[in-house]
PDB file of N, CA and C in Angstrom:
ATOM      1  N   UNK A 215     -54.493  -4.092 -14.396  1.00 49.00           N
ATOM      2  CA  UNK A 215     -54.137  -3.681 -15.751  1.00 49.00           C
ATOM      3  C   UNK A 215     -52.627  -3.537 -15.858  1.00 49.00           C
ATOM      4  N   UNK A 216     -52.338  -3.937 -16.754  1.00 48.00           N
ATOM      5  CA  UNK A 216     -50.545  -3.914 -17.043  1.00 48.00           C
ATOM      6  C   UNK A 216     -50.435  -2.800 -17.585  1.00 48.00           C
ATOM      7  N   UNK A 217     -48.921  -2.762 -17.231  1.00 55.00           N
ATOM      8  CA  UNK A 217     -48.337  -0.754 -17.721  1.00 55.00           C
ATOM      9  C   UNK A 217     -48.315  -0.613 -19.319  1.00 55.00           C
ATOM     10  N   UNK A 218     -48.302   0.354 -20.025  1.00 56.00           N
ATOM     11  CA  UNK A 218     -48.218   0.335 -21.324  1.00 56.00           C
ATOM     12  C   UNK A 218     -46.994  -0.312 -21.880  1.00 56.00           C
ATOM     13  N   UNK A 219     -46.151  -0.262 -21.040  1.00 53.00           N
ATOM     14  CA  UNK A 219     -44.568  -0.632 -21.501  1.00 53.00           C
ATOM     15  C   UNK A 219     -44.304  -1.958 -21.608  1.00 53.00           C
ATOM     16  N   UNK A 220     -45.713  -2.794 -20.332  1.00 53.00           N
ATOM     17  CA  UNK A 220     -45.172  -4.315 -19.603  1.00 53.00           C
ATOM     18  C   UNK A 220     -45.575  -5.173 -21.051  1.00 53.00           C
ATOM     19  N   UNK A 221     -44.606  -6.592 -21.110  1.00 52.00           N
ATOM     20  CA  UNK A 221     -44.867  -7.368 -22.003  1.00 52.00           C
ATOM     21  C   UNK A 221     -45.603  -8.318 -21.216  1.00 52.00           C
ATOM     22  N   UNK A 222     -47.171  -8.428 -21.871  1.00 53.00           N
ATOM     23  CA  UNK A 222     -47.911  -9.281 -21.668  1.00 53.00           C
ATOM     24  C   UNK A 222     -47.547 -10.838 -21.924  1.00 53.00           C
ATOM     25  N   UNK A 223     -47.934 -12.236 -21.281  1.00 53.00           N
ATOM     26  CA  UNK A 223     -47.301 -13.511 -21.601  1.00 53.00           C
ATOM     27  C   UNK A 223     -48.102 -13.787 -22.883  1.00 53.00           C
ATOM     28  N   UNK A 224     -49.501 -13.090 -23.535  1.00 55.00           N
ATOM     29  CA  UNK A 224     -49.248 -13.392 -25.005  1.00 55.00           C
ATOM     30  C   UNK A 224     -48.639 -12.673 -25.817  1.00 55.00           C
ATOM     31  N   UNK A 225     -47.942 -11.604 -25.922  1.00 55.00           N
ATOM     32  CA  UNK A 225     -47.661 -10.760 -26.677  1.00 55.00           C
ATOM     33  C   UNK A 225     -45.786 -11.247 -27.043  1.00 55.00           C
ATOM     34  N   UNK A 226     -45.492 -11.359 -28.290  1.00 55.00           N
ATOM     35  CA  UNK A 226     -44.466 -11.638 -28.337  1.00 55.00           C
ATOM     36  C   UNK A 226     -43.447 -10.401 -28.408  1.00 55.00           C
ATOM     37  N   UNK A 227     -42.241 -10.602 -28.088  1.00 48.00           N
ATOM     38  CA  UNK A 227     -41.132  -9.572 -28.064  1.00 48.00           C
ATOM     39  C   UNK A 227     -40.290  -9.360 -29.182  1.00 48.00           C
ATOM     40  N   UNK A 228     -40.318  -8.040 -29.760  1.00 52.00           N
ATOM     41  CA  UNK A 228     -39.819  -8.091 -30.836  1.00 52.00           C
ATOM     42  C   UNK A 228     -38.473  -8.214 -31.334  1.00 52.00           C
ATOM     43  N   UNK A 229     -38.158  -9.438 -32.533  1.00 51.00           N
ATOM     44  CA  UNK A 229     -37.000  -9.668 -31.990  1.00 51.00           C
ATOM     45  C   UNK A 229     -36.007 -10.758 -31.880  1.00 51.00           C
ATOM     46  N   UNK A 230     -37.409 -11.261 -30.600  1.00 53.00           N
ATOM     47  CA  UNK A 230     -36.715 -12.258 -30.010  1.00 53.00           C
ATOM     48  C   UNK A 230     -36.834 -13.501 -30.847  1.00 53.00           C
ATOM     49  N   UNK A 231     -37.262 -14.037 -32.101  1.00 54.00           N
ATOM     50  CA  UNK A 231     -37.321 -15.546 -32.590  1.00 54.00           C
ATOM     51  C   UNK A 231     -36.046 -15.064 -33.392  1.00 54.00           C
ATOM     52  N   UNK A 232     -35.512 -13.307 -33.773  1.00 53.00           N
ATOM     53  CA  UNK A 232     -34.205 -13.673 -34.340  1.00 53.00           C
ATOM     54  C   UNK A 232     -32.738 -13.773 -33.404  1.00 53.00           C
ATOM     55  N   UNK A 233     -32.730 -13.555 -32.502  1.00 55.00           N
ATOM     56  CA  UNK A 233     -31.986 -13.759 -31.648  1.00 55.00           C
ATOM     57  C   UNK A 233     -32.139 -15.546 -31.381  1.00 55.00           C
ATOM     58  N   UNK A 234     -33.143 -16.025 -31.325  1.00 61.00           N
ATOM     59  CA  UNK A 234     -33.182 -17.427 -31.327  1.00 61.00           C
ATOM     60  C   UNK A 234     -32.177 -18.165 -32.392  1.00 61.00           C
ATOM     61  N   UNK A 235     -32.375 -17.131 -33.414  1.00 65.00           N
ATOM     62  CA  UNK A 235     -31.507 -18.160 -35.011  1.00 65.00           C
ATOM     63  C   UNK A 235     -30.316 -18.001 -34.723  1.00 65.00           C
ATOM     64  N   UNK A 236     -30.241 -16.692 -34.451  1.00 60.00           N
ATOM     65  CA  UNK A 236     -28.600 -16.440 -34.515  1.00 60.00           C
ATOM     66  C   UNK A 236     -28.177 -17.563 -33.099  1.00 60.00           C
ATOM     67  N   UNK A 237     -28.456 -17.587 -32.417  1.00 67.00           N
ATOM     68  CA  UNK A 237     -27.707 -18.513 -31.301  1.00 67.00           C
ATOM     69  C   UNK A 237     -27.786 -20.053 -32.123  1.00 67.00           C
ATOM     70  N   UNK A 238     -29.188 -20.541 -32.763  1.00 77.00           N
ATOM     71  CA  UNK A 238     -29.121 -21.392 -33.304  1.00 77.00           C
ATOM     72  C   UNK A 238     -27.749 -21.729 -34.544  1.00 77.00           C
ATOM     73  N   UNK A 239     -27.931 -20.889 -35.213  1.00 79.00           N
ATOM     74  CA  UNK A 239     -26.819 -20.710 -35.996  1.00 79.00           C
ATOM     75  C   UNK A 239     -25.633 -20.832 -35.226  1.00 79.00           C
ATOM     76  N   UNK A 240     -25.202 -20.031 -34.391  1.00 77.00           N
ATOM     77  CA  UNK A 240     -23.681 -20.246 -33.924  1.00 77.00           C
ATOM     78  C   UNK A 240     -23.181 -21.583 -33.133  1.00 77.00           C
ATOM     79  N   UNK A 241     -24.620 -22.007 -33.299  1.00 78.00           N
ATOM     80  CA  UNK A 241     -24.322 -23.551 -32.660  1.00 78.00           C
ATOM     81  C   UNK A 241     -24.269 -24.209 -33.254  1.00 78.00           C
ATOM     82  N   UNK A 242     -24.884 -24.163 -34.123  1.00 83.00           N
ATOM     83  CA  UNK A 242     -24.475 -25.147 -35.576  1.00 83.00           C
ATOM     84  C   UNK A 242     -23.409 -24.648 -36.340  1.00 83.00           C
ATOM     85  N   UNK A 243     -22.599 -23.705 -36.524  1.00 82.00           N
ATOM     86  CA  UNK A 243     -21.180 -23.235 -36.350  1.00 82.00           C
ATOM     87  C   UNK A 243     -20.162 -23.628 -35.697  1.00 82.00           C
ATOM     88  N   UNK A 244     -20.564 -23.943 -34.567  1.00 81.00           N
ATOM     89  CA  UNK A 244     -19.620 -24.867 -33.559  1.00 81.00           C
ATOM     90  C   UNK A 244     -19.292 -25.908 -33.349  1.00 81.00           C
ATOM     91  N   UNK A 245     -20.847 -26.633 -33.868  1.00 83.00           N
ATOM     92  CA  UNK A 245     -20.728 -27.938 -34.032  1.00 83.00           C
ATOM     93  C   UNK A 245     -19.716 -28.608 -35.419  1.00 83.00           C
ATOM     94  N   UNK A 246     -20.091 -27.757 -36.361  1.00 84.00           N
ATOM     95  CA  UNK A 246     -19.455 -28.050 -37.774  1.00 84.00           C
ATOM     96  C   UNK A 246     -18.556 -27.718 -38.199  1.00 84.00           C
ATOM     97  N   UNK A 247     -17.515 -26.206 -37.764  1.00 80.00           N
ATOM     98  CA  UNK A 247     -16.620 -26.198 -37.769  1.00 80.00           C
ATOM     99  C   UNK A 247     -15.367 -27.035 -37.065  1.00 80.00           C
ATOM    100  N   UNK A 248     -13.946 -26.778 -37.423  1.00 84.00           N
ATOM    101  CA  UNK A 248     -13.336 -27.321 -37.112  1.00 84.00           C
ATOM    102  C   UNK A 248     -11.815 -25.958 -37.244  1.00 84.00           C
ATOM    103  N   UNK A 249     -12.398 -24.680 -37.818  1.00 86.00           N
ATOM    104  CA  UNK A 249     -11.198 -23.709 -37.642  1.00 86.00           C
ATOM    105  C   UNK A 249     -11.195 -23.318 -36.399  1.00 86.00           C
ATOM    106  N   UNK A 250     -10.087 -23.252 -35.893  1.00 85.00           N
ATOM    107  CA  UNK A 250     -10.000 -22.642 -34.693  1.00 85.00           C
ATOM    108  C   UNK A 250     -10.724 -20.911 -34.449  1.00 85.00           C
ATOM    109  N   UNK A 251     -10.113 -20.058 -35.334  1.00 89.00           N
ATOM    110  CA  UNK A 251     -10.505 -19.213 -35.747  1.00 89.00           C
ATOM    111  C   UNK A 251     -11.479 -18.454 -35.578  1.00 89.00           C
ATOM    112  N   UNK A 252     -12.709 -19.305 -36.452  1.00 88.00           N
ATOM    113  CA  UNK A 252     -14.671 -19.073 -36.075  1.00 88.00           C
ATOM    114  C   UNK A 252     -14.601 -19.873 -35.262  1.00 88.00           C
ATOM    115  N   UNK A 253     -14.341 -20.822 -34.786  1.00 87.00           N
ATOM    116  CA  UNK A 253     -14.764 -21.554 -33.551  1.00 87.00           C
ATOM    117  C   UNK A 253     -14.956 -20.202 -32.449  1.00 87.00           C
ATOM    118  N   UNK A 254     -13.468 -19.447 -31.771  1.00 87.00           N
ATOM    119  CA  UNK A 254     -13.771 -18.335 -30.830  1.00 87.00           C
ATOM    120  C   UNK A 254     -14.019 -17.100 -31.029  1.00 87.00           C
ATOM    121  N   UNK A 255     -14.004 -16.705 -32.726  1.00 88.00           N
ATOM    122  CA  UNK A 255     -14.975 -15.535 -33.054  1.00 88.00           C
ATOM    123  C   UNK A 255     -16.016 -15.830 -32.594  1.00 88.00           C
ATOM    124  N   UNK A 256     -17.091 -16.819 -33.130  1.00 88.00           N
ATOM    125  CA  UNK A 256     -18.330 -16.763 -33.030  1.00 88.00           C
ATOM    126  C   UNK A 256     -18.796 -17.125 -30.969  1.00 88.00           C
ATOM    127  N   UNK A 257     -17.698 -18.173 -30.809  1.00 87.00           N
ATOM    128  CA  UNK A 257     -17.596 -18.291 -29.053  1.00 87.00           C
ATOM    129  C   UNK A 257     -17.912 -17.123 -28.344  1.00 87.00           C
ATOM    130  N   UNK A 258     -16.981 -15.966 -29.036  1.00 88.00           N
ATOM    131  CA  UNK A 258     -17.009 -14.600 -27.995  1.00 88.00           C
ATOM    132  C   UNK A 258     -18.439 -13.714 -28.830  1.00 88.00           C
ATOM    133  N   UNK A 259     -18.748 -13.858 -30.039  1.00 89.00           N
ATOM    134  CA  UNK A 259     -19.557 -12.853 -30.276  1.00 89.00           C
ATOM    135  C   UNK A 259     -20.930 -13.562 -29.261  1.00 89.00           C
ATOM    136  N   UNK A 260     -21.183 -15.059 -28.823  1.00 88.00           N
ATOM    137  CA  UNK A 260     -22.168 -15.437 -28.262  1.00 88.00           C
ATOM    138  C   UNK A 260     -22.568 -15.122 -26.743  1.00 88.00           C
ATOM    139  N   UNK A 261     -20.909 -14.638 -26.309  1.00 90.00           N
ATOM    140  CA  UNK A 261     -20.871 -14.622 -25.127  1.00 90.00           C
ATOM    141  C   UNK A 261     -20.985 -13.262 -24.038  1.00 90.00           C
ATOM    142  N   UNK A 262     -20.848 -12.265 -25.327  1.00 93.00           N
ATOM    143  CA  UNK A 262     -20.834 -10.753 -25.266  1.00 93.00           C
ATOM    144  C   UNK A 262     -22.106 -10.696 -24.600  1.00 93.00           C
ATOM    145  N   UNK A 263     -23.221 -10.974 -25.440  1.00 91.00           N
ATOM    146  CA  UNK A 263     -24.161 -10.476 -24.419  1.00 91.00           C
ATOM    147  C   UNK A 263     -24.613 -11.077 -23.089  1.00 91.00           C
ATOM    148  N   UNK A 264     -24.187 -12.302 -22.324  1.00 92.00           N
ATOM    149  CA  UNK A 264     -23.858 -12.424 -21.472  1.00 92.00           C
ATOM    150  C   UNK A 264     -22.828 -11.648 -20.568  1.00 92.00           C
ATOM    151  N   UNK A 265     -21.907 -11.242 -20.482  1.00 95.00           N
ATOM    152  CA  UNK A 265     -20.939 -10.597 -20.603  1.00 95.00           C
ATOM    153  C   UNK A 265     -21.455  -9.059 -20.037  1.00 95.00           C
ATOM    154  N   UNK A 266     -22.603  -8.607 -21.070  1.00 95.00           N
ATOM    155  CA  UNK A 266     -23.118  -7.453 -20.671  1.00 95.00           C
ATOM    156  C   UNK A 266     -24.433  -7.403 -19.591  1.00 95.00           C
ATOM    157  N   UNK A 267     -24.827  -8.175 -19.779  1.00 94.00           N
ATOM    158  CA  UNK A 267     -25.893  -8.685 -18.579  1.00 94.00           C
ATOM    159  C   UNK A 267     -25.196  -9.075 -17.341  1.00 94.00           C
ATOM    160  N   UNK A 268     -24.461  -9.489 -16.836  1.00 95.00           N
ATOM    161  CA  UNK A 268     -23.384  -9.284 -15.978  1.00 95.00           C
ATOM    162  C   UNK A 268     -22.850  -8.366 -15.347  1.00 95.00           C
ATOM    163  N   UNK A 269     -22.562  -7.498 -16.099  1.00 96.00           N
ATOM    164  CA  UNK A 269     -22.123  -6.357 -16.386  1.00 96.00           C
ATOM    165  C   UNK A 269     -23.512  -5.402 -15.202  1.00 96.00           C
ATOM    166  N   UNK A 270     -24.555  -5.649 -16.023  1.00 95.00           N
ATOM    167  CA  UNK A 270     -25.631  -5.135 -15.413  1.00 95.00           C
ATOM    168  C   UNK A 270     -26.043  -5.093 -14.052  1.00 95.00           C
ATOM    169  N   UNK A 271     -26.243  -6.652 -14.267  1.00 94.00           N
ATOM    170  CA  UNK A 271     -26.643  -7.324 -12.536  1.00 94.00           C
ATOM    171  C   UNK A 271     -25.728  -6.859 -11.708  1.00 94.00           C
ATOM    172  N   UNK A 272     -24.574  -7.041 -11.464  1.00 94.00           N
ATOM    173  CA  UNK A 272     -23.925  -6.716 -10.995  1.00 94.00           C
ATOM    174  C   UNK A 272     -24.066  -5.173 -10.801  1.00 94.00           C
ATOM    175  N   UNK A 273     -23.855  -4.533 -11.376  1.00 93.00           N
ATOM    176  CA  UNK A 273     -23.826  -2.816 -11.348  1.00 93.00           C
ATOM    177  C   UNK A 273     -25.185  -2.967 -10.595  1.00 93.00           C
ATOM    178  N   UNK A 274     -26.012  -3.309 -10.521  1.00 93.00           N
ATOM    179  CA  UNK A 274     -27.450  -2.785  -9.653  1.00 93.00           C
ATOM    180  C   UNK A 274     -27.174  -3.116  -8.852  1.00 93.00           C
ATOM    181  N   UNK A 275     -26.824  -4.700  -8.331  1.00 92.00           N
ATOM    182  CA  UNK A 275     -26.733  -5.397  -7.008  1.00 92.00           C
ATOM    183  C   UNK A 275     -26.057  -4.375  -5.948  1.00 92.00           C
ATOM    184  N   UNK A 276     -24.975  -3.759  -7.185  1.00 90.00           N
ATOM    185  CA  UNK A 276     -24.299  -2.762  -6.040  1.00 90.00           C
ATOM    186  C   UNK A 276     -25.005  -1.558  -5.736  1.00 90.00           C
ATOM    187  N   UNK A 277     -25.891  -1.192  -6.841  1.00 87.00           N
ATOM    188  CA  UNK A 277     -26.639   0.357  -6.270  1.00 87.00           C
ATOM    189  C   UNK A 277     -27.392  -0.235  -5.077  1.00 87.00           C
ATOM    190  N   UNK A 278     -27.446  -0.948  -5.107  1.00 88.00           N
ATOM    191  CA  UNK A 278     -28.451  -1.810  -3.597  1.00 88.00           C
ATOM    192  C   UNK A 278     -27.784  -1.216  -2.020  1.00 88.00           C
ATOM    193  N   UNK A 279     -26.191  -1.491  -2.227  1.00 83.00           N
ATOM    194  CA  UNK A 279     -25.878  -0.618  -0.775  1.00 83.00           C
ATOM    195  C   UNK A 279     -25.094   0.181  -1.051  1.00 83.00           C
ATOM    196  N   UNK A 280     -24.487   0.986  -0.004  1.00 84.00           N
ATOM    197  CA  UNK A 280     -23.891   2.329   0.217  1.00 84.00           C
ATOM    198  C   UNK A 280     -22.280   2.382  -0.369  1.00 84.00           C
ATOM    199  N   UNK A 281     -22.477   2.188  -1.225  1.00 86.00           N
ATOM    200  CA  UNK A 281     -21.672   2.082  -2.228  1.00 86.00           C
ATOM    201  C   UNK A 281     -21.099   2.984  -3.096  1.00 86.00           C
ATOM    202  N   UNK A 282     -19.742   3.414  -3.284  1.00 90.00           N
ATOM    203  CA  UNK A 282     -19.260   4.888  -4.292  1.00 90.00           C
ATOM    204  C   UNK A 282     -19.341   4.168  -5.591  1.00 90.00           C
ATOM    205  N   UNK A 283     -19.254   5.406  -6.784  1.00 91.00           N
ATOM    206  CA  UNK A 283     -19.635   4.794  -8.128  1.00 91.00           C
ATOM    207  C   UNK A 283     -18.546   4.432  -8.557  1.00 91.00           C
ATOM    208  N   UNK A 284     -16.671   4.629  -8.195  1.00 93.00           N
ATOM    209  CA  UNK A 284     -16.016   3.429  -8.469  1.00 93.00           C
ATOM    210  C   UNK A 284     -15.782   2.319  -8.165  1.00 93.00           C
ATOM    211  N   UNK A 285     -15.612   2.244  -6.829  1.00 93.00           N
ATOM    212  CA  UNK A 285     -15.934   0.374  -6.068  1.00 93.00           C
ATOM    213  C   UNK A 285     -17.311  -0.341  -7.286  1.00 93.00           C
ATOM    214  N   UNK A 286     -18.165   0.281  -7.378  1.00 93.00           N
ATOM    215  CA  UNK A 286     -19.267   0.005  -7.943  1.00 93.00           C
ATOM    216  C   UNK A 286     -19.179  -0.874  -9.484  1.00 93.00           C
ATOM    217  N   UNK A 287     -18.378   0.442 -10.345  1.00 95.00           N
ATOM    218  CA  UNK A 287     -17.936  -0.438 -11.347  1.00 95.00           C
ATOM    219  C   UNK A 287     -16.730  -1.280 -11.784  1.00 95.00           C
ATOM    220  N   UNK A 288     -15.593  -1.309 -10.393  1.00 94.00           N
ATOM    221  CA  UNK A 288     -14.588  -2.164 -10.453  1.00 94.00           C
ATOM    222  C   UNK A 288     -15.740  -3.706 -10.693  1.00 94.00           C
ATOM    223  N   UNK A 289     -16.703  -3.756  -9.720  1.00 93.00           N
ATOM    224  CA  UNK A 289     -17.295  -4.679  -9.069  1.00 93.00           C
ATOM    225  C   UNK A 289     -18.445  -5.599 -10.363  1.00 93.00           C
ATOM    226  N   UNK A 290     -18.878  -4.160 -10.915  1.00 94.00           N
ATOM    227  CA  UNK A 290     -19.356  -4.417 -12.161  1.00 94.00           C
ATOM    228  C   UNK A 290     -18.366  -5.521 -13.461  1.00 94.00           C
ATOM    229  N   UNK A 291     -17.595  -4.881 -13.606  1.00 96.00           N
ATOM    230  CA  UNK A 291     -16.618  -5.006 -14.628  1.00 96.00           C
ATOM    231  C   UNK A 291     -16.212  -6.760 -13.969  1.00 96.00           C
ATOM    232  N   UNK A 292     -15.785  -7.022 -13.058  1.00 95.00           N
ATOM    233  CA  UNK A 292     -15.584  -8.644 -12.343  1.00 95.00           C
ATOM    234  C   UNK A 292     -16.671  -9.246 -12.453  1.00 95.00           C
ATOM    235  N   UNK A 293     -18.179  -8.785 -12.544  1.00 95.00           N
ATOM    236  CA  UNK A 293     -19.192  -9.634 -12.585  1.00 95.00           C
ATOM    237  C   UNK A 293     -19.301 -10.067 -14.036  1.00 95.00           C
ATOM    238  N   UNK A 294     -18.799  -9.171 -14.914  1.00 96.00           N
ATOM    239  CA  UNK A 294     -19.088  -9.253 -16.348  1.00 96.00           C
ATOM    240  C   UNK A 294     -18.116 -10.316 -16.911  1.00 96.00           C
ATOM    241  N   UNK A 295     -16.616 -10.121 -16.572  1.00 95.00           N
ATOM    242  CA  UNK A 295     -15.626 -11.149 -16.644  1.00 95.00           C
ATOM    243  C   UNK A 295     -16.162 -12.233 -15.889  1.00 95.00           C
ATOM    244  N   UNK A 296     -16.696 -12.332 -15.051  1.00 95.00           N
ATOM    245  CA  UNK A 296     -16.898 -13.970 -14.467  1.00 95.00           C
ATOM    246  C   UNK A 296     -18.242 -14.577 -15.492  1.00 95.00           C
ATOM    247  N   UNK A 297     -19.540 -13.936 -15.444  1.00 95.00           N
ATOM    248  CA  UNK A 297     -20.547 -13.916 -16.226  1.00 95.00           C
ATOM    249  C   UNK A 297     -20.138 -14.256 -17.700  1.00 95.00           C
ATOM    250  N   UNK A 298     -19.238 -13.182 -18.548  1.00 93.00           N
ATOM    251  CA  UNK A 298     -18.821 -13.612 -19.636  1.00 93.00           C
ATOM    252  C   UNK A 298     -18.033 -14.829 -19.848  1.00 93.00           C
ATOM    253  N   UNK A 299     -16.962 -14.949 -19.117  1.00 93.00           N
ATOM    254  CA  UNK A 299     -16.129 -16.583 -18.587  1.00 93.00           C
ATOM    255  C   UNK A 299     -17.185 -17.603 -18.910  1.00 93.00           C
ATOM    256  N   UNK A 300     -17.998 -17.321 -17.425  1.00 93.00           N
ATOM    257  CA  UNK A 300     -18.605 -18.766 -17.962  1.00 93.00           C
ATOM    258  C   UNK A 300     -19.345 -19.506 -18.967  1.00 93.00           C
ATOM    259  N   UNK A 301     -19.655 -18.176 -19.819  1.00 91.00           N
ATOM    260  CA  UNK A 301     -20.542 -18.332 -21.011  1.00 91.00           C
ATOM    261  C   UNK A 301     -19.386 -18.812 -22.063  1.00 91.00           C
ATOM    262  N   UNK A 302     -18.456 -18.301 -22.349  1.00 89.00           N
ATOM    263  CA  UNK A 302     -17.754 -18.627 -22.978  1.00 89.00           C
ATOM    264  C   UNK A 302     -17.002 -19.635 -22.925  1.00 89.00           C
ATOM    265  N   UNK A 303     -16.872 -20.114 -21.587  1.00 89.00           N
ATOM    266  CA  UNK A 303     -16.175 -21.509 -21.435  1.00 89.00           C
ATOM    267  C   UNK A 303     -17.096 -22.314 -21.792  1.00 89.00           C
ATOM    268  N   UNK A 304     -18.335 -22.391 -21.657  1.00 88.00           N
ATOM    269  CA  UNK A 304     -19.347 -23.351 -22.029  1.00 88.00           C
ATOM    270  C   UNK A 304     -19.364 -23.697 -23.609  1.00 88.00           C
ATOM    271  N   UNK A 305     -19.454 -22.568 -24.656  1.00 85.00           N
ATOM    272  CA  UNK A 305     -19.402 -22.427 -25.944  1.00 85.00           C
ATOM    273  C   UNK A 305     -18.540 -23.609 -26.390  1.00 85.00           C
ATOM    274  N   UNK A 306     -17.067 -22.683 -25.567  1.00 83.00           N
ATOM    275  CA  UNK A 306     -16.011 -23.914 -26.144  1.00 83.00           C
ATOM    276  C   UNK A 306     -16.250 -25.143 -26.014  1.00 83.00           C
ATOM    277  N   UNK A 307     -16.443 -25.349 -25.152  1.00 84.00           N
ATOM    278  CA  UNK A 307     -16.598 -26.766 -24.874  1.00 84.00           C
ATOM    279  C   UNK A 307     -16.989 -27.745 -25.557  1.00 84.00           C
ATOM    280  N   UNK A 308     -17.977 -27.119 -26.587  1.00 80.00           N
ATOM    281  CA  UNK A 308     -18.885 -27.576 -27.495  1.00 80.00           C
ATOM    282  C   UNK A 308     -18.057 -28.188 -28.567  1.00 80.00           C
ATOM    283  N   UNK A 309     -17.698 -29.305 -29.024  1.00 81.00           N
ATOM    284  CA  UNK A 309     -16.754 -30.492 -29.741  1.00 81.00           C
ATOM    285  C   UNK A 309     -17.135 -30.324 -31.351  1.00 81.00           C
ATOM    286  N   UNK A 310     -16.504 -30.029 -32.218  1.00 78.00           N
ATOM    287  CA  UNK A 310     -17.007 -30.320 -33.473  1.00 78.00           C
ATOM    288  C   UNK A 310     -17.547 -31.978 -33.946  1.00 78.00           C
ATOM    289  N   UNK A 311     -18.408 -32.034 -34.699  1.00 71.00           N
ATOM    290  CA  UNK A 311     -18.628 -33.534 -34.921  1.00 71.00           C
ATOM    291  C   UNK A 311     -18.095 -33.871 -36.092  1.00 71.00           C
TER     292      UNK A 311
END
């Protein structure tokens, strides 16, 4: 029996088909613009939550060993900049047509 909390694989997450648009959207933003401007507004607002998931992983990976809680979130904070980086370098990349 699954926990009250666990998301079952039929049960959908709430939410999540609008988080689908909005990425959809900012990609079709990217594609069609041509301001520099919204091009890396919308680049960085896509990349934030990558950025923070990073952020995350990282911060646990380190509760994993014997670790103080500033080394911890220097370590955090570099996973989030690399994590966010690459999300965001990818965005750009993306060519107007």
């Amino acid at each position: 029996m699954l926990h009250p909390n666990a998301v079952s694989p039929t049960r959908r997450v709430p939410g999540a088909s609008g988080r689908r648009r909005q990425g959809r959207l900012g990609q079709a933003i990217l594609v069609s613009s041509h301001d520099l401007f919204l091009r890396v507004t919308v680049s960085l607002l896509l990349a934030l939550p990558a950025a923070l998931a990073g952020f995350g992983m990282t911060l646990g990976f380190s509760g994993l060993g014997d670790m103080g809680a500033i080394p911890a979130y220097i370590f955090a904070t570099f996973g989030a900049l690399c994590v966010g980086g690459a999300a965001w370098t990818r965005l750009c990349a993306i060519q107007p047509a």
